[in-house]
PDB file of C-alpha atoms in Angstrom:
ATOM      1  CA  UNK T   1      64.935  21.799  14.863  1.00  0.00           C
ATOM      2  CA  UNK T   2      62.183  22.162  17.399  1.00  0.00           C
ATOM      3  CA  UNK T   3      60.418  19.068  15.748  1.00  0.00           C
ATOM      4  CA  UNK T   4      63.368  16.945  16.188  1.00  0.00           C
ATOM      5  CA  UNK T   5      63.830  18.124  19.816  1.00  0.00           C
ATOM      6  CA  UNK T   6      60.330  17.200  20.641  1.00  0.00           C
ATOM      7  CA  UNK T   7      60.411  13.951  18.808  1.00  0.00           C
ATOM      8  CA  UNK T   8      63.489  12.933  21.002  1.00  0.00           C
ATOM      9  CA  UNK T   9      61.445  13.892  24.001  1.00  0.00           C
ATOM     10  CA  UNK T  10      58.424  11.738  22.853  1.00  0.00           C
ATOM     11  CA  UNK T  11      60.718   8.781  21.685  1.00  0.00           C
ATOM     12  CA  UNK T  12      62.508   8.720  25.130  1.00  0.00           C
ATOM     13  CA  UNK T  13      59.117   8.527  26.935  1.00  0.00           C
ATOM     14  CA  UNK T  14      57.627   5.924  24.577  1.00  0.00           C
ATOM     15  CA  UNK T  15      61.046   3.806  24.935  1.00  0.00           C
ATOM     16  CA  UNK T  16      60.998   4.149  28.641  1.00  0.00           C
ATOM     17  CA  UNK T  17      57.505   2.994  29.083  1.00  0.00           C
ATOM     18  CA  UNK T  18      57.269   0.350  26.539  1.00  0.00           C
ATOM     19  CA  UNK T  19      60.895  -1.078  25.875  1.00  0.00           C
ATOM     20  CA  UNK T  20      62.576  -3.125  28.540  1.00  0.00           C
ATOM     21  CA  UNK T  21      65.959  -1.714  29.640  1.00  0.00           C
ATOM     22  CA  UNK T  22      69.212  -2.971  28.261  1.00  0.00           C
ATOM     23  CA  UNK T  23      72.222  -4.385  29.895  1.00  0.00           C
ATOM     24  CA  UNK T  24      75.330  -3.112  28.494  1.00  0.00           C
ATOM     25  CA  UNK T  25      78.630  -3.767  29.992  1.00  0.00           C
ATOM     26  CA  UNK T  26      76.920  -4.953  33.226  1.00  0.00           C
ATOM     27  CA  UNK T  27      75.120  -1.673  33.374  1.00  0.00           C
ATOM     28  CA  UNK T  28      71.293  -1.268  33.364  1.00  0.00           C
ATOM     29  CA  UNK T  29      70.440   1.031  30.476  1.00  0.00           C
ATOM     30  CA  UNK T  30      66.785   2.492  30.227  1.00  0.00           C
ATOM     31  CA  UNK T  31      65.667   2.208  26.860  1.00  0.00           C
ATOM     32  CA  UNK T  32      64.986   6.023  26.450  1.00  0.00           C
ATOM     33  CA  UNK T  33      68.338   7.063  27.568  1.00  0.00           C
ATOM     34  CA  UNK T  34      69.948   7.421  24.048  1.00  0.00           C
ATOM     35  CA  UNK T  35      67.064   9.655  22.927  1.00  0.00           C
ATOM     36  CA  UNK T  36      67.604  11.940  25.998  1.00  0.00           C
ATOM     37  CA  UNK T  37      71.338  12.194  25.237  1.00  0.00           C
ATOM     38  CA  UNK T  38      70.492  13.266  21.633  1.00  0.00           C
ATOM     39  CA  UNK T  39      67.681  15.845  22.878  1.00  0.00           C
ATOM     40  CA  UNK T  40      70.119  17.468  24.762  1.00  0.00           C
ATOM     41  CA  UNK T  41      72.117  18.401  21.841  1.00  0.00           C
ATOM     42  CA  UNK T  42      69.166  19.239  19.870  1.00  0.00           C
ATOM     43  CA  UNK T  43      68.000  21.627  22.656  1.00  0.00           C
ATOM     44  CA  UNK T  44      71.417  23.453  21.989  1.00  0.00           C
ATOM     45  CA  UNK T  45      70.619  23.769  18.318  1.00  0.00           C
ATOM     46  CA  UNK T  46      67.174  24.968  19.087  1.00  0.00           C
ATOM     47  CA  UNK T  47      68.786  27.674  21.229  1.00  0.00           C
ATOM     48  CA  UNK T  48      71.038  28.562  18.241  1.00  0.00           C
ATOM     49  CA  UNK T  49      68.102  28.847  15.882  1.00  0.00           C
ATOM     50  CA  UNK T  50      65.266  30.044  17.994  1.00  0.00           C
ATOM     51  CA  UNK T  51      66.921  31.889  20.904  1.00  0.00           C
ATOM     52  CA  UNK T  52      65.813  31.906  24.489  1.00  0.00           C
ATOM     53  CA  UNK T  53      62.145  32.126  23.715  1.00  0.00           C
ATOM     54  CA  UNK T  54      62.210  29.093  21.467  1.00  0.00           C
ATOM     55  CA  UNK T  55      64.219  27.003  24.071  1.00  0.00           C
ATOM     56  CA  UNK T  56      61.591  28.052  26.771  1.00  0.00           C
ATOM     57  CA  UNK T  57      58.637  27.024  24.572  1.00  0.00           C
ATOM     58  CA  UNK T  58      60.570  23.675  23.496  1.00  0.00           C
ATOM     59  CA  UNK T  59      61.241  23.047  27.355  1.00  0.00           C
ATOM     60  CA  UNK T  60      57.502  23.767  28.166  1.00  0.00           C
ATOM     61  CA  UNK T  61      56.267  21.687  25.385  1.00  0.00           C
ATOM     62  CA  UNK T  62      58.722  18.936  26.073  1.00  0.00           C
ATOM     63  CA  UNK T  63      57.563  18.571  29.693  1.00  0.00           C
ATOM     64  CA  UNK T  64      53.821  18.790  28.609  1.00  0.00           C
ATOM     65  CA  UNK T  65      54.605  15.847  26.133  1.00  0.00           C
ATOM     66  CA  UNK T  66      56.303  13.888  28.873  1.00  0.00           C
ATOM     67  CA  UNK T  67      53.204  14.124  30.884  1.00  0.00           C
ATOM     68  CA  UNK T  68      51.006  12.708  27.911  1.00  0.00           C
ATOM     69  CA  UNK T  69      53.167   9.891  26.653  1.00  0.00           C
ATOM     70  CA  UNK T  70      54.616   8.392  29.687  1.00  0.00           C
ATOM     71  CA  UNK T  71      53.109   6.397  32.528  1.00  0.00           C
ATOM     72  CA  UNK T  72      52.394   8.504  35.660  1.00  0.00           C
ATOM     73  CA  UNK T  73      55.528   7.557  37.580  1.00  0.00           C
ATOM     74  CA  UNK T  74      57.815   8.177  34.541  1.00  0.00           C
ATOM     75  CA  UNK T  75      55.924  11.365  33.689  1.00  0.00           C
ATOM     76  CA  UNK T  76      56.532  13.001  37.055  1.00  0.00           C
ATOM     77  CA  UNK T  77      60.202  11.862  36.756  1.00  0.00           C
ATOM     78  CA  UNK T  78      60.352  13.075  33.397  1.00  0.00           C
ATOM     79  CA  UNK T  79      58.815  16.431  34.072  1.00  0.00           C
ATOM     80  CA  UNK T  80      61.022  17.148  37.086  1.00  0.00           C
ATOM     81  CA  UNK T  81      64.263  15.979  35.849  1.00  0.00           C
ATOM     82  CA  UNK T  82      63.618  17.229  32.278  1.00  0.00           C
ATOM     83  CA  UNK T  83      62.830  20.819  33.437  1.00  0.00           C
ATOM     84  CA  UNK T  84      65.758  21.128  35.952  1.00  0.00           C
ATOM     85  CA  UNK T  85      68.306  19.682  33.545  1.00  0.00           C
ATOM     86  CA  UNK T  86      67.084  21.570  30.594  1.00  0.00           C
ATOM     87  CA  UNK T  87      67.151  24.956  32.306  1.00  0.00           C
ATOM     88  CA  UNK T  88      70.771  24.108  33.593  1.00  0.00           C
ATOM     89  CA  UNK T  89      71.767  22.946  30.284  1.00  0.00           C
ATOM     90  CA  UNK T  90      70.551  26.110  28.769  1.00  0.00           C
ATOM     91  CA  UNK T  91      72.339  28.332  31.365  1.00  0.00           C
ATOM     92  CA  UNK T  92      75.749  26.482  30.670  1.00  0.00           C
ATOM     93  CA  UNK T  93      75.312  26.651  26.983  1.00  0.00           C
ATOM     94  CA  UNK T  94      74.382  30.335  26.914  1.00  0.00           C
ATOM     95  CA  UNK T  95      77.419  31.120  28.810  1.00  0.00           C
ATOM     96  CA  UNK T  96      79.890  29.152  26.872  1.00  0.00           C
ATOM     97  CA  UNK T  97      78.505  29.057  23.107  1.00  0.00           C
ATOM     98  CA  UNK T  98      80.425  32.374  22.230  1.00  0.00           C
ATOM     99  CA  UNK T  99      83.797  30.746  22.922  1.00  0.00           C
ATOM    100  CA  UNK T 100      83.411  27.602  21.170  1.00  0.00           C
ATOM    101  CA  UNK T 101      80.139  25.883  20.141  1.00  0.00           C
ATOM    102  CA  UNK T 102      81.428  22.324  20.424  1.00  0.00           C
ATOM    103  CA  UNK T 103      82.790  23.007  23.825  1.00  0.00           C
ATOM    104  CA  UNK T 104      79.423  24.508  24.887  1.00  0.00           C
ATOM    105  CA  UNK T 105      77.465  21.703  23.743  1.00  0.00           C
ATOM    106  CA  UNK T 106      79.701  19.187  25.461  1.00  0.00           C
ATOM    107  CA  UNK T 107      79.900  21.207  28.732  1.00  0.00           C
ATOM    108  CA  UNK T 108      76.017  21.799  28.740  1.00  0.00           C
ATOM    109  CA  UNK T 109      75.288  18.292  27.934  1.00  0.00           C
ATOM    110  CA  UNK T 110      77.589  16.870  30.487  1.00  0.00           C
ATOM    111  CA  UNK T 111      75.901  19.090  33.254  1.00  0.00           C
ATOM    112  CA  UNK T 112      72.501  18.461  31.925  1.00  0.00           C
ATOM    113  CA  UNK T 113      72.903  14.695  31.533  1.00  0.00           C
ATOM    114  CA  UNK T 114      74.197  14.326  35.152  1.00  0.00           C
ATOM    115  CA  UNK T 115      71.468  16.250  36.748  1.00  0.00           C
ATOM    116  CA  UNK T 116      68.706  14.625  34.590  1.00  0.00           C
ATOM    117  CA  UNK T 117      69.962  11.121  35.434  1.00  0.00           C
ATOM    118  CA  UNK T 118      70.373  11.923  39.146  1.00  0.00           C
ATOM    119  CA  UNK T 119      66.893  13.254  39.431  1.00  0.00           C
ATOM    120  CA  UNK T 120      64.998  10.848  36.914  1.00  0.00           C
ATOM    121  CA  UNK T 121      66.440   7.324  37.863  1.00  0.00           C
ATOM    122  CA  UNK T 122      65.213   7.332  41.619  1.00  0.00           C
ATOM    123  CA  UNK T 123      61.997   8.912  40.799  1.00  0.00           C
ATOM    124  CA  UNK T 124      61.099   6.862  37.811  1.00  0.00           C
ATOM    125  CA  UNK T 125      62.509   3.491  39.139  1.00  0.00           C
ATOM    126  CA  UNK T 126      62.608   3.676  42.841  1.00  0.00           C
ATOM    127  CA  UNK T 127      66.448   3.133  43.064  1.00  0.00           C
ATOM    128  CA  UNK T 128      69.847   4.236  41.683  1.00  0.00           C
ATOM    129  CA  UNK T 129      70.674   0.885  39.946  1.00  0.00           C
ATOM    130  CA  UNK T 130      70.365   2.451  36.598  1.00  0.00           C
ATOM    131  CA  UNK T 131      72.288   5.547  37.378  1.00  0.00           C
ATOM    132  CA  UNK T 132      75.731   4.472  35.915  1.00  0.00           C
ATOM    133  CA  UNK T 133      74.029   3.080  32.552  1.00  0.00           C
ATOM    134  CA  UNK T 134      71.955   6.136  32.185  1.00  0.00           C
ATOM    135  CA  UNK T 135      74.785   8.543  32.500  1.00  0.00           C
ATOM    136  CA  UNK T 136      77.058   6.395  30.313  1.00  0.00           C
ATOM    137  CA  UNK T 137      74.414   6.001  27.519  1.00  0.00           C
ATOM    138  CA  UNK T 138      73.672   9.787  27.692  1.00  0.00           C
ATOM    139  CA  UNK T 139      77.388  10.525  27.516  1.00  0.00           C
ATOM    140  CA  UNK T 140      77.648   8.071  24.511  1.00  0.00           C
ATOM    141  CA  UNK T 141      74.596   9.882  22.708  1.00  0.00           C
ATOM    142  CA  UNK T 142      76.556  13.361  23.460  1.00  0.00           C
ATOM    143  CA  UNK T 143      79.823  11.973  21.868  1.00  0.00           C
ATOM    144  CA  UNK T 144      77.837  10.657  18.649  1.00  0.00           C
ATOM    145  CA  UNK T 145      75.873  13.891  18.251  1.00  0.00           C
ATOM    146  CA  UNK T 146      79.173  16.002  18.662  1.00  0.00           C
ATOM    147  CA  UNK T 147      80.757  13.849  16.014  1.00  0.00           C
ATOM    148  CA  UNK T 148      77.729  14.391  13.713  1.00  0.00           C
ATOM    149  CA  UNK T 149      77.986  18.154  14.438  1.00  0.00           C
ATOM    150  CA  UNK T 150      81.747  18.130  13.699  1.00  0.00           C
ATOM    151  CA  UNK T 151      81.119  16.165  10.308  1.00  0.00           C
ATOM    152  CA  UNK T 152      78.567  18.635   9.220  1.00  0.00           C
ATOM    153  CA  UNK T 153      80.640  21.509  10.010  1.00  0.00           C
ATOM    154  CA  UNK T 154      83.542  19.925   7.991  1.00  0.00           C
ATOM    155  CA  UNK T 155      81.239  19.193   4.920  1.00  0.00           C
ATOM    156  CA  UNK T 156      79.684  22.919   5.041  1.00  0.00           C
ATOM    157  CA  UNK T 157      83.459  24.241   5.110  1.00  0.00           C
ATOM    158  CA  UNK T 158      84.333  22.081   2.112  1.00  0.00           C
ATOM    159  CA  UNK T 159      81.301  22.935   0.201  1.00  0.00           C
ATOM    160  CA  UNK T 160      81.903  26.676   0.864  1.00  0.00           C
ATOM    161  CA  UNK T 161      85.370  26.462  -0.589  1.00  0.00           C
ATOM    162  CA  UNK T 162      84.273  24.847  -3.872  1.00  0.00           C
TER     163      UNK T 162
END
C-alpha cells in the first residue's frame, strides 16, 4: 500500500514536470493531477493498514520524493501543498473513518484536494488558471478510486459468502 502511495507521488511529480497539461472541457488540467487524486485515496488506505505512524512516514517520504523528482519550482509547490493537504486529509479521515469508510475517504479527499490545489497551482504555475481543472481532475480521480473500493468490497463480500 505504501509503495503504491509513494508511486502516485513520484508519478504526479514526473508527469507535472515532463508532460504538457491537458485541456479538458475548456479547463487546463496539469498532467500530474490524476495521480495526486489517486494518491489521496491511497493515503487513506495506508492509514488503515499502517496507522498514524505509517501515514506520517509516508507523508515525509512523499515530500522528500517530491523534492527529488520535480523541478525546483514544482518541488517547492509540491512539498508545501502536499504536506498541508495530506495532514488535513489525515485529520478528516481519522475523525470520520469509524462512521463510514467510503464517506471518510470522500470527505478527506474533498478537503485534501481543494487545499492541495489552492496551494499548489499558484506556487507551481504562477497563476490560478489551472485551479478549476486541478480540482475537477482530482475529484474525478476520487470518484474512480471510490468506485474501485466499492467494487473490491462487493467482491470480497461475494467471495466470503461462497
